Coordinates of C-alpha atoms in Angstrom, one line a residue:
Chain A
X1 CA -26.7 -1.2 -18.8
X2 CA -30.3 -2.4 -18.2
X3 CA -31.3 -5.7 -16.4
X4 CA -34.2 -6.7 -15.6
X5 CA -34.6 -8.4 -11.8
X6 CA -37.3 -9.7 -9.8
X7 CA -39.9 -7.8 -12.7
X8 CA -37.7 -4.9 -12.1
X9 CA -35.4 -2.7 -14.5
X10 CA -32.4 -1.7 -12.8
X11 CA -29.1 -0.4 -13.8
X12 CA -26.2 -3.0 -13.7
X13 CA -22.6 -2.7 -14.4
X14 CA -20.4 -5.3 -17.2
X15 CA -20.2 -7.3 -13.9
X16 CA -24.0 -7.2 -12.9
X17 CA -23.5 -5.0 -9.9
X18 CA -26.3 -2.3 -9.1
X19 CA -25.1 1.4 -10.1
X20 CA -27.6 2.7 -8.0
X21 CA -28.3 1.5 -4.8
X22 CA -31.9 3.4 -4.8
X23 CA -33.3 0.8 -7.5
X24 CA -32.2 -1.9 -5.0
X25 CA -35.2 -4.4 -2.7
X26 CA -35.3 -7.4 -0.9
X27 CA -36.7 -9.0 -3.5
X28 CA -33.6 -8.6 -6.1
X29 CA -31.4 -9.5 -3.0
X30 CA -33.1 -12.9 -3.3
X31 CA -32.9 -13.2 -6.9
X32 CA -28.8 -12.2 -7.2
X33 CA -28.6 -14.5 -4.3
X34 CA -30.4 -17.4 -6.0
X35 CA -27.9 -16.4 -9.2
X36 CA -25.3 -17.3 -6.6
X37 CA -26.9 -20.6 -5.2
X38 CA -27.4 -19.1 -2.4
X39 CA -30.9 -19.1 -0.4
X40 CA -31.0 -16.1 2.2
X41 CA -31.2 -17.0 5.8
X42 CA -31.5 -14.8 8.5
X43 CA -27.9 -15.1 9.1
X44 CA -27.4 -13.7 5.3
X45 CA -29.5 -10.9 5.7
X46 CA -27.7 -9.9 8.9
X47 CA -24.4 -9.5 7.2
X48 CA -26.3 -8.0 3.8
X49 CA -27.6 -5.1 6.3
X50 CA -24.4 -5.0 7.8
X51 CA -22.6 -3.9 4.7
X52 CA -25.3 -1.7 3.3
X53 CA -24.8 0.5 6.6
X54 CA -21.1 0.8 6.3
X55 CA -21.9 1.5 2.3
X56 CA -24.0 4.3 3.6
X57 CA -21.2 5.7 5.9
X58 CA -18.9 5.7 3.4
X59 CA -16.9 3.0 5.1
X60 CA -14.2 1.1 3.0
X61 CA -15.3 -2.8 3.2
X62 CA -12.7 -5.6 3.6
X63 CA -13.0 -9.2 4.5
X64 CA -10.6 -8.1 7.9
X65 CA -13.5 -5.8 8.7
X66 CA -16.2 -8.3 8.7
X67 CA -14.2 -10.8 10.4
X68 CA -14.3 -8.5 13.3
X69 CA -17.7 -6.8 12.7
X70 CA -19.3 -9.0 15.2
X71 CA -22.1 -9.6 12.7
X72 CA -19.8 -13.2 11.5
X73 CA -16.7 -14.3 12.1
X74 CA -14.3 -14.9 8.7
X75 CA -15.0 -18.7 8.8
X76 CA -18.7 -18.1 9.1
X77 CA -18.7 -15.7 6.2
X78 CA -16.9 -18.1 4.4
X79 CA -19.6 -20.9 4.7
X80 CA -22.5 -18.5 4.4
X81 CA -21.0 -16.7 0.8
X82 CA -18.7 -20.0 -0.5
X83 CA -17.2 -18.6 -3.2
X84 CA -15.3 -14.7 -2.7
X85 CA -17.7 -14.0 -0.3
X86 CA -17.3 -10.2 -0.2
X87 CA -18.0 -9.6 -4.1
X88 CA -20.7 -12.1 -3.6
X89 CA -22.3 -10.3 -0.6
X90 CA -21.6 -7.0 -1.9
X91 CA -23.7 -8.1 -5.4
X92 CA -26.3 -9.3 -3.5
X93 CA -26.4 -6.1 -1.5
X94 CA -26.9 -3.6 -4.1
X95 CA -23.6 -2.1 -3.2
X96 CA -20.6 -1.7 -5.5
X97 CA -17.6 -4.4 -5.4
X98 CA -14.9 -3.1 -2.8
X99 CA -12.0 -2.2 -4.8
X100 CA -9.4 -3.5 -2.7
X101 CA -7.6 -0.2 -2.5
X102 CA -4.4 0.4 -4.6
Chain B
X1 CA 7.7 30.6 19.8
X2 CA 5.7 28.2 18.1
X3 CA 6.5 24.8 17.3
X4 CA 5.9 22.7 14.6
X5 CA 6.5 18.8 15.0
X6 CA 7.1 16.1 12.9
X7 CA 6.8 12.0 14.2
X8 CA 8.5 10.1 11.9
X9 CA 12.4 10.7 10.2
X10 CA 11.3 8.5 6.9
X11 CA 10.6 9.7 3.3
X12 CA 7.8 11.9 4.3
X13 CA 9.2 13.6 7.5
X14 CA 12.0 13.6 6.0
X15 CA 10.7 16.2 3.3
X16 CA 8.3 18.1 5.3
X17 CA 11.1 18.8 7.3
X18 CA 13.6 19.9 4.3
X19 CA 10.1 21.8 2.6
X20 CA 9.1 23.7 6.1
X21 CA 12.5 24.6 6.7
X22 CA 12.8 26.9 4.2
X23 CA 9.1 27.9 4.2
X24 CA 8.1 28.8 8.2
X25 CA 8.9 32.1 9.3
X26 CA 11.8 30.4 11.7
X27 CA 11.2 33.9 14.1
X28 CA 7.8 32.6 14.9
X29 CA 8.5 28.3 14.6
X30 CA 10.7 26.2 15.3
X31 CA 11.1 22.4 14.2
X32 CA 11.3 19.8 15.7
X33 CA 11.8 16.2 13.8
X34 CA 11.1 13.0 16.2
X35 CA 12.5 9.4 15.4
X36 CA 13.8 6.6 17.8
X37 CA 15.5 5.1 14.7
X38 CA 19.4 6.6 13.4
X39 CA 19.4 5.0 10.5
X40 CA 17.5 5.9 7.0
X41 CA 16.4 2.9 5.1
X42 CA 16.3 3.2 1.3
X43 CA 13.0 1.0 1.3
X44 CA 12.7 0.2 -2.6
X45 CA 16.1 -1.5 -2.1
X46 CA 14.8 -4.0 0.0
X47 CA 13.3 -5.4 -3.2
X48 CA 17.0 -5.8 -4.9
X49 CA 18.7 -7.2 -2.0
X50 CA 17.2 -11.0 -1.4
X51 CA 18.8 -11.0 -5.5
X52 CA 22.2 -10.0 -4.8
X53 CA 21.5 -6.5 -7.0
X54 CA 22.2 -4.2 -4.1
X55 CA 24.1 -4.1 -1.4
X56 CA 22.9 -3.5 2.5
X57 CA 25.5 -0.2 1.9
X58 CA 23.3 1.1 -0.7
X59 CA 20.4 1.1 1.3
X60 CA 21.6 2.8 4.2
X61 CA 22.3 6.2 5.6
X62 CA 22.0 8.2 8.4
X63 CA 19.1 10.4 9.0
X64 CA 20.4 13.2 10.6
X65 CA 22.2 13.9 7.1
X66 CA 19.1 14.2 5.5
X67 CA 17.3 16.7 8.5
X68 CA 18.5 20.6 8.3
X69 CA 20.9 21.9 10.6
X70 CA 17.9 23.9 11.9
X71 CA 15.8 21.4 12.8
X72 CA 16.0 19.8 15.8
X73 CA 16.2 16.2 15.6
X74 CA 14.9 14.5 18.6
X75 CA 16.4 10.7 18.9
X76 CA 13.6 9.1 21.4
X77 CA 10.6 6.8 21.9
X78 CA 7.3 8.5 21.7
X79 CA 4.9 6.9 23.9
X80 CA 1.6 8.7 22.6
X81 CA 0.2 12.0 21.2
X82 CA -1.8 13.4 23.3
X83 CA -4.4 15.3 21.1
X84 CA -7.0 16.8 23.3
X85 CA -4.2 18.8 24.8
X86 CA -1.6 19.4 21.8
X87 CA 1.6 17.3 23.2
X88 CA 3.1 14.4 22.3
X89 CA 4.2 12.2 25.6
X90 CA 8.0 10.8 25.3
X91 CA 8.9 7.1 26.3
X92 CA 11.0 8.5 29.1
X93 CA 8.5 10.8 30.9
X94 CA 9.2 14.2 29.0
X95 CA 6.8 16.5 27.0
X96 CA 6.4 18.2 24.1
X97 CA 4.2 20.6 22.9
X98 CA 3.1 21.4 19.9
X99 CA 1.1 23.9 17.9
X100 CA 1.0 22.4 14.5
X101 CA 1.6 18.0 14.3
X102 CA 2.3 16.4 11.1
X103 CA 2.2 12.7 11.2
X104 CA 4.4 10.6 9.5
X105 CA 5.4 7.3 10.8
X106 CA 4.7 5.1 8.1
X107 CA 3.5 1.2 7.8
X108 CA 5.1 -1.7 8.6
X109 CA 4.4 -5.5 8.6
X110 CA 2.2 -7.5 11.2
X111 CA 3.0 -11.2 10.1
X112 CA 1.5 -11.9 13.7
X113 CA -1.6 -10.9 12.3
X114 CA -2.0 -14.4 10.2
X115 CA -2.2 -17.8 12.0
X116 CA 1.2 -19.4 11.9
X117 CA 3.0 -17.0 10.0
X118 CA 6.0 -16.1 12.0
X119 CA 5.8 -19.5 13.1
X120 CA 8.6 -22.5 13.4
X121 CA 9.6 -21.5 9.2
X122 CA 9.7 -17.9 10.1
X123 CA 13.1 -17.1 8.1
X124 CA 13.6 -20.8 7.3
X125 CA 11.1 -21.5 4.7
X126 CA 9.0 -18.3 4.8
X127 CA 10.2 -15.1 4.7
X128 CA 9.5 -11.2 4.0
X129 CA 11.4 -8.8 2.0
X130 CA 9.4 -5.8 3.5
X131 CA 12.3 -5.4 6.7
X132 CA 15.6 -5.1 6.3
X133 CA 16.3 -8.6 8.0
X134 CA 13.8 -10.1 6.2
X135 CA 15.5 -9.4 2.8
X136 CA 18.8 -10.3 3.9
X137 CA 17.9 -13.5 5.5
X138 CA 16.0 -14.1 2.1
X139 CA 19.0 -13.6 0.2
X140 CA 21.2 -15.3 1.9
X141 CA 18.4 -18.1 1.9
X142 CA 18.4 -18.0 -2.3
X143 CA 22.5 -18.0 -2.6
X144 CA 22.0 -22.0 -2.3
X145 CA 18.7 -22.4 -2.5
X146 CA 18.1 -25.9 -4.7
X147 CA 14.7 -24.8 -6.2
X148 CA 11.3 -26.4 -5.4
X149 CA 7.8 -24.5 -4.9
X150 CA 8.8 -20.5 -4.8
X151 CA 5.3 -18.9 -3.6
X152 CA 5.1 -15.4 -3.4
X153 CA 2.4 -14.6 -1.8
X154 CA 0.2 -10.9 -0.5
X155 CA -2.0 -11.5 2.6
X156 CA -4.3 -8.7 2.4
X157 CA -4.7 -5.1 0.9
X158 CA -3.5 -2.2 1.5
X159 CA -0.2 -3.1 1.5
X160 CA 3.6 -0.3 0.9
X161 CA 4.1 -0.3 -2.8
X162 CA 1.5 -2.8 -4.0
X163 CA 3.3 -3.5 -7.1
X164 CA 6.6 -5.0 -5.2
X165 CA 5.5 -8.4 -4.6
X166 CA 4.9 -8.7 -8.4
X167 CA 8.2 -7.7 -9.0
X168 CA 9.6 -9.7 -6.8
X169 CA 8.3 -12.7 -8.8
X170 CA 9.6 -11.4 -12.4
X171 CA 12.8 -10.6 -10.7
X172 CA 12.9 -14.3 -9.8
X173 CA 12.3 -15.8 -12.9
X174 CA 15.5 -13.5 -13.8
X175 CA 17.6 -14.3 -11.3
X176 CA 16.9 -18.4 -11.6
X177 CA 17.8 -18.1 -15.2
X178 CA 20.8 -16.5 -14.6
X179 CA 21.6 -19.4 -12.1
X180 CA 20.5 -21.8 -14.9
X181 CA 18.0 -22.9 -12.5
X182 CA 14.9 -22.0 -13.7
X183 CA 13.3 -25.7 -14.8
X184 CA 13.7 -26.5 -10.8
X185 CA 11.8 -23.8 -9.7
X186 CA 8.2 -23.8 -10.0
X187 CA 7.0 -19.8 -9.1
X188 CA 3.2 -19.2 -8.2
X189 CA 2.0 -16.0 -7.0
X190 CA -0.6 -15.9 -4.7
X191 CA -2.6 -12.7 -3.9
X192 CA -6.2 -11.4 -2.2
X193 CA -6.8 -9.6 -5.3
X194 CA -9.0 -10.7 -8.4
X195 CA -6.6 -10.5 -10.4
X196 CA -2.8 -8.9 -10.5
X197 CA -3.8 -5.8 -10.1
X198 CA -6.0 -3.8 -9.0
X199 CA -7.2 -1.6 -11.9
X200 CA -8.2 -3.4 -15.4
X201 CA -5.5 -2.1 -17.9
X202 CA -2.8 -2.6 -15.9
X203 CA -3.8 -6.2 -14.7
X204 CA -4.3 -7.1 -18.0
X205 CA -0.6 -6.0 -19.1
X206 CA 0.8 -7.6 -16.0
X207 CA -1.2 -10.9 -16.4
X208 CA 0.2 -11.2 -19.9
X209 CA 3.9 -11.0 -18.1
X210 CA 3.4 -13.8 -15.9
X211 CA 1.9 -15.7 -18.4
X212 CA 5.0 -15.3 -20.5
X213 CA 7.3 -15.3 -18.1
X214 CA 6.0 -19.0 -16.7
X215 CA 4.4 -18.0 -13.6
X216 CA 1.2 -19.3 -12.3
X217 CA -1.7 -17.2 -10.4
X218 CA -4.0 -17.7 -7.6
X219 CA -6.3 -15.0 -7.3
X220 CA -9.1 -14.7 -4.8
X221 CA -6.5 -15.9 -1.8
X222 CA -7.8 -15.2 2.1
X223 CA -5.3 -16.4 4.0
X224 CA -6.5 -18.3 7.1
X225 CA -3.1 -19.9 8.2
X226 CA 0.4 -20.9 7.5
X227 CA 0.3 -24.8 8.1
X228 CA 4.7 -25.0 9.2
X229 CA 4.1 -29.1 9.6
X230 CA 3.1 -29.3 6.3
X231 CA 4.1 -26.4 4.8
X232 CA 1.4 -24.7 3.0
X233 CA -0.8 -22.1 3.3
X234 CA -4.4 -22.2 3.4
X235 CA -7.4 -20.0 2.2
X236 CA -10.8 -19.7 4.0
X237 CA -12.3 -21.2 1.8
X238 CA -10.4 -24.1 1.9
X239 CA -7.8 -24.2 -0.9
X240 CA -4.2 -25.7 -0.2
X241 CA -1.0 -24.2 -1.7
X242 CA 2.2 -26.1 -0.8
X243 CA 5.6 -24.2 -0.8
X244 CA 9.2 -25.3 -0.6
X245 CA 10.4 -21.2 -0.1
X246 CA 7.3 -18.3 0.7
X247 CA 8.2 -15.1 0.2
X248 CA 5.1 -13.1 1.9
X249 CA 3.7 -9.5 2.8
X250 CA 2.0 -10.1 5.8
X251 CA -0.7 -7.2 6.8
X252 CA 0.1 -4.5 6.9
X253 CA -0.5 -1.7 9.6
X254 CA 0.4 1.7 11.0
X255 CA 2.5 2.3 13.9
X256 CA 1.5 0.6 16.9
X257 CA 1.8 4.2 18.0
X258 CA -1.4 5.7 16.5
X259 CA -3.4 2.9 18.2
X260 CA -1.7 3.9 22.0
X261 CA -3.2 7.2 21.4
X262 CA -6.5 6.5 20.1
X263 CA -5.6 8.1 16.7
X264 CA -6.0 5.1 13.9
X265 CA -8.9 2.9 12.3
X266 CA -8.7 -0.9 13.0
X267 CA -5.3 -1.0 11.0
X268 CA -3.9 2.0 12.7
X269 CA -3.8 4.1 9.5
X270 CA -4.9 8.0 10.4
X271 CA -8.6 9.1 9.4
X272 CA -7.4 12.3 7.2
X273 CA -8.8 13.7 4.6
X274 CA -7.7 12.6 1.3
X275 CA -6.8 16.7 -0.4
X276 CA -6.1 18.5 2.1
X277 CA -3.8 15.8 4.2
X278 CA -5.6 16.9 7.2
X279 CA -7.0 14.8 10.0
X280 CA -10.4 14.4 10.4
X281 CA -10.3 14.7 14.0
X282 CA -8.1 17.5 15.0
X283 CA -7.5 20.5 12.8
X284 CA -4.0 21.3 14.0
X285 CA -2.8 17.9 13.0
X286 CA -2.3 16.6 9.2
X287 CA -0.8 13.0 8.2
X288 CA 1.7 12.4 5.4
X289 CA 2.6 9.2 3.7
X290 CA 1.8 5.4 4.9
X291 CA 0.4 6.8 7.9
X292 CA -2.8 8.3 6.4
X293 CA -5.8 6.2 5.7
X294 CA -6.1 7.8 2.3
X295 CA -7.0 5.5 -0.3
X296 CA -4.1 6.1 -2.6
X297 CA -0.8 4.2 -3.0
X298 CA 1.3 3.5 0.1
X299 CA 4.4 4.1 -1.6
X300 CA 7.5 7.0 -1.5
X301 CA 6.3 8.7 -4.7
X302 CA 2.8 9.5 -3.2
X303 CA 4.9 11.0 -0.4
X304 CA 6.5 13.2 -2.4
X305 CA 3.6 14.4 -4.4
X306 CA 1.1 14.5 -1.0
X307 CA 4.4 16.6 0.6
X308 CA 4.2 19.7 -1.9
X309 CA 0.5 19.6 -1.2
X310 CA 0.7 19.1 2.6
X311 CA 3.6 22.3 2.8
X312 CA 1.1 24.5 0.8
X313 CA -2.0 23.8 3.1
X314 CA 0.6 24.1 6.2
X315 CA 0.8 27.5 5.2
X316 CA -2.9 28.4 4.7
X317 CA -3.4 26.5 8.2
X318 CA -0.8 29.3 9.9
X319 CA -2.2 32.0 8.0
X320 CA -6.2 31.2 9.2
X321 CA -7.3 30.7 5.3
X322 CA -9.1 27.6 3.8
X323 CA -6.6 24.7 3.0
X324 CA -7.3 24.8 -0.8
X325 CA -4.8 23.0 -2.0
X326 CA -5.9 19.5 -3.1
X327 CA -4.0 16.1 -3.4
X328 CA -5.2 13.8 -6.7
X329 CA -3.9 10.7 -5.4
X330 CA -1.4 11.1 -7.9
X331 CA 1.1 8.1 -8.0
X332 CA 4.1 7.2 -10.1
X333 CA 5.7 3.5 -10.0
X334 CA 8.3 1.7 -12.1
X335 CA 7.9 -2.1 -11.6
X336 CA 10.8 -3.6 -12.5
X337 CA 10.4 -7.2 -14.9
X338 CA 13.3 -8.9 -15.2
X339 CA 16.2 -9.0 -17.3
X340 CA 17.3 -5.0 -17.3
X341 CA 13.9 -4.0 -18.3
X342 CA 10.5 -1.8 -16.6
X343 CA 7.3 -0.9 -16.6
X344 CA 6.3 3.0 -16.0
X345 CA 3.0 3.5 -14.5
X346 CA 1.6 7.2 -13.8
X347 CA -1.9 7.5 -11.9
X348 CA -4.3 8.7 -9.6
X349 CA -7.8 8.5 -7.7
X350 CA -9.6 8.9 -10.9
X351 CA -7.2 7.6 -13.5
X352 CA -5.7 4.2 -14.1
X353 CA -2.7 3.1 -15.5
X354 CA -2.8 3.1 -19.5
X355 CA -0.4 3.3 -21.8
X356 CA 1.5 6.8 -23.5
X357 CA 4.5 8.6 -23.5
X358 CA 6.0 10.4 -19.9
X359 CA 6.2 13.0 -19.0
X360 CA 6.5 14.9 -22.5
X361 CA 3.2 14.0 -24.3
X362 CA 4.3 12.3 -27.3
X363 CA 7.9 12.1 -26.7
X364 CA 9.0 10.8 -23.1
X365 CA 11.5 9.1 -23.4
X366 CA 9.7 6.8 -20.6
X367 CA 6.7 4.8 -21.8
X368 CA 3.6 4.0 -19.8
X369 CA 2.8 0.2 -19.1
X370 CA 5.6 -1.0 -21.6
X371 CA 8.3 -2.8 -20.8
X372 CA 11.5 -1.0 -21.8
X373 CA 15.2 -0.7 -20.6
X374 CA 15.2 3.1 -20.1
X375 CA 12.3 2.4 -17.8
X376 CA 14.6 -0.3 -15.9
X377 CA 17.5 2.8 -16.5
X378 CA 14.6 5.1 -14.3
X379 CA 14.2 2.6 -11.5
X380 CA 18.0 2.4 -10.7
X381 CA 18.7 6.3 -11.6
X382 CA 15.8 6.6 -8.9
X383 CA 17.7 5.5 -6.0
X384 CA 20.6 8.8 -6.6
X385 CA 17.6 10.5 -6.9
X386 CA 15.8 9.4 -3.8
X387 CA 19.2 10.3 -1.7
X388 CA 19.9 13.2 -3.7
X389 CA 16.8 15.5 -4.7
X390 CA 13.2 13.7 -3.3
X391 CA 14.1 14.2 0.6
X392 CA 15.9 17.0 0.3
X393 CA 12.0 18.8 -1.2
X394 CA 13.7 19.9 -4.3
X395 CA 11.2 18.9 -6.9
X396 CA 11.9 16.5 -9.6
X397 CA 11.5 18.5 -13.1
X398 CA 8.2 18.1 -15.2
X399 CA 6.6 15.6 -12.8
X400 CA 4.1 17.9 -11.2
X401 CA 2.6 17.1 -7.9
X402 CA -1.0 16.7 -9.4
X403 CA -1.4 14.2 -12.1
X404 CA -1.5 15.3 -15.7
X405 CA -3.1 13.4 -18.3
X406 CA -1.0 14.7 -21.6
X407 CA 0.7 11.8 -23.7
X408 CA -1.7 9.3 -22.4
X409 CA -4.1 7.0 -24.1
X410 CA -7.5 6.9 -22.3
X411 CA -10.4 5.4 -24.2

């Protein structure tokens, strides 16, 4: 489906994730963010580039693998994305939710 | 000679071994199967024994019954493979070369991994069913258990057979009502997940039996630490679940093998390529089963399917031509709810659970995501089977390797 976010049309899925991680800017990263009550530090964006790059290297993302990404440690992630900090980083990101393989 | 070896005597060395056996040109190969352990485990079992339904004798056999007569079965510690040069370095200071490598030693459970967990309650108030000691010592724990706070609890994904934990808990509620015990017990189950499950149609039927069935859920679960003092366990994000009894599945990672040689990702699982079974790092070596980093199931039936795939790419490896053919990710699970009745679920990278008729479109007699008793009939006619047809590579009639999507209701 359509949404529109920070004056820009973008595909979302039922769940308000980005299909396409083209349509994505800093600018919607703010605005999911502020969805979130969340306002972006520098901190945030170090961990939002983080996952983007291991999105774009196809790597599978789990909370383990930020905990030892040496971006944040798990109690730092924690405080910086309070509530399920992975779907909320990964939102914010542009990037799909990690399935949490089967 | 050539030689073709296999690490790991479990379900999936075990039927590489019984496929190749048949399938090598034994002029040209020989076999050999490597295991430190003697004894094969039935591992499903380990889900019936904390309740008294099986016995450790039902679990247990030995693996050189299961491994041809012309395959040599090497009982020894493996240090390391050594890939850059093609052998694999023994415990004791031998060698062996190989040509071909397939990889199959499994998962097993790093409770060490988690703050407290094998702590001062290790096997007092907080056990796993995931080891054979751990399910016996849970058993004998629940023969005269008084009831309290039962959490069953996962720690983090992937985990072997992700549906076990939530049978574990509807097995519970079965087994407390049979004790007339059930109003003591108070049964929560606690996983990393969103939700039950991980795909929508199947969480939603699975939800709906823990609602009925009286048990509570606590989704969205990081575990940061078992608190033994006070006994509960504790999220990252700060929640607080006590327990009387925890029955957990601590991470879980590959051998502590594949990480000596430089082989695994951060959990030790194998890199491989998820159709053609092979590794993505050395072309004469492929990975089977729990090893592999592959995002299907970790579970026996997965084995069994990846297994006719794996022997038919072997055999395009020897011959020089393209490995073409391709594993789906196709899994097949019965989950076991209580009370002489099952689930069926039939699946695969692309395809979640729904509901239909298996495997004869329209007919089954098993039924997808229902409960039934001739599902629960399956799961206990599984375990001849296991012994009897899956590791000896015969192949279980009209369940293809590949998944097939007649008799099922996608929308």
């Amino acid at each position: 489906m359509e949404k529109i976010i920070a004056q820009k049309t973008v595909q979302v899925n039922e769940e308000g994730y980005l299909t396409n991680f083209a349509e994505w800017n800093k600018e919607i990263g703010e605005e999911i963010a502020k969805e979130n009550n969340i306002v972006l530090s520098p901190k945030h964006w170090e961990v939002i580039n983080y996952v983007q790059n291991e999105f774009k290297n196809e790597v599978p993302l789990t909370i383990r693998k930020i905990g030892k990404s040496g971006v944040v440690d798990i109690k730092e992630f924690y405080a910086l994305f309070p509530v399920g900090p992975l779907k909320t980083a990964t939102k914010i990101a542009g990037i799909p939710k990690p399935a949490g393989c089967i | 000679m050539k030689r073709l070896v296999i690490l790991g005597a479990g379900t999936a060395g075990t039927m590489m071994a019984n496929h190749l056996h048949h399938k090598l040109n034994r002029k040209e190969w020989t076999i050999d199967v490597v295991d430190e352990r003697t004894e094969h485990h039935y591992q499903p079992g380990y889900l019936f024994l904390p309740f008294d339904i099986y016995k450790p004798e039902d679990i247990i056999k030995s693996i050189k019954d299961f491994i041809p007569s012309d395959v040599n079965l090497i009982t020894k510690k493996i240090d390391r493979i050594v890939a850059a040069d093609n052998y694999i370095q023994m415990a004791g200071g031998d060698q062996l070369h190989y040509d071909l490598l397939i990889i199959a030693t499994g998962a097993k459970i790093a409770p060490e991994e988690t703050e407290g967990m094998n702590g001062a309650e290790w096997q007092h108030s907080v056990f796993d069913f995931y080891t054979f000691e751990g399910a016996l010592a849970l058993r004998n724990k629940l023969r005269d258990w008084q009831g309290g706070n039962l959490v069953i609890h996962i720690t983090e994904m992937p985990i072997k057979c992700p549906v076990a934990p939530l049978e574990f808990a509807f097995l519970a509620d079965s087994y407390f009502q049979h004790k007339k015990m059930r109003d003591k017990v108070n049964i929560t189950y606690v996983t990393p997940l969103s939700g039950a499950f991980t795909k929508p149609k199947s969480t939603a039927a699975l939800e709906h039996l823990l609602e009925e069935k009286n048990i509570s859920i606590e989704s969205d679960f990081a575990i940061s630490e078992v608190d033994n003092e006070n006994k509960t366990i504790v999220d990252y994000g700060g929640k607080v679940i006590p327990f009387d009894l925890l029955v957990t599945v601590p991470t879980n990672k590959g051998d502590e093998l594949i990480a000596r040689s430089g082989l695994g990702d951060d959990l030790n699982y194998v890199p491989t390529n998820k159709e053609t079974l092979q590794s993505k790092d050395h072309a004469n070596i492929f990975v089977i089963g729990d090893a592999t980093n592959v995002p299907a199931s970790k579970a026996g039936s997965v084995a069994h399917f990846e297994a006719d795939i794996l022997t038919e790419n072997i055999l395009h490896f020897i011959k020089s031509e393209s490995l073409s053919a391709t594993f789906d990710g196709h899994a097949n699970c019965f989950i076991e709810t209580g009370n002489s009745k099952a689930l069926l679920i039939d699946f695969n990278y692309t395809h979640e659970p729904v509901d239909g008729m298996f495997p004869f479109a329209g007919v089954g007699p098993l039924q997808l995501l229902k409960e039934s008793k001739m599902n629960h009939w399956g799961k206990l006619a599984f375990r001849w089977i296991y012994w009897n047809v899956l590791l000896k590579g015969t192949p279980i009639p009209f369940v293809s390797a590949n998944m097939s999507t007649a008799g099922k209701h996608f929308n």
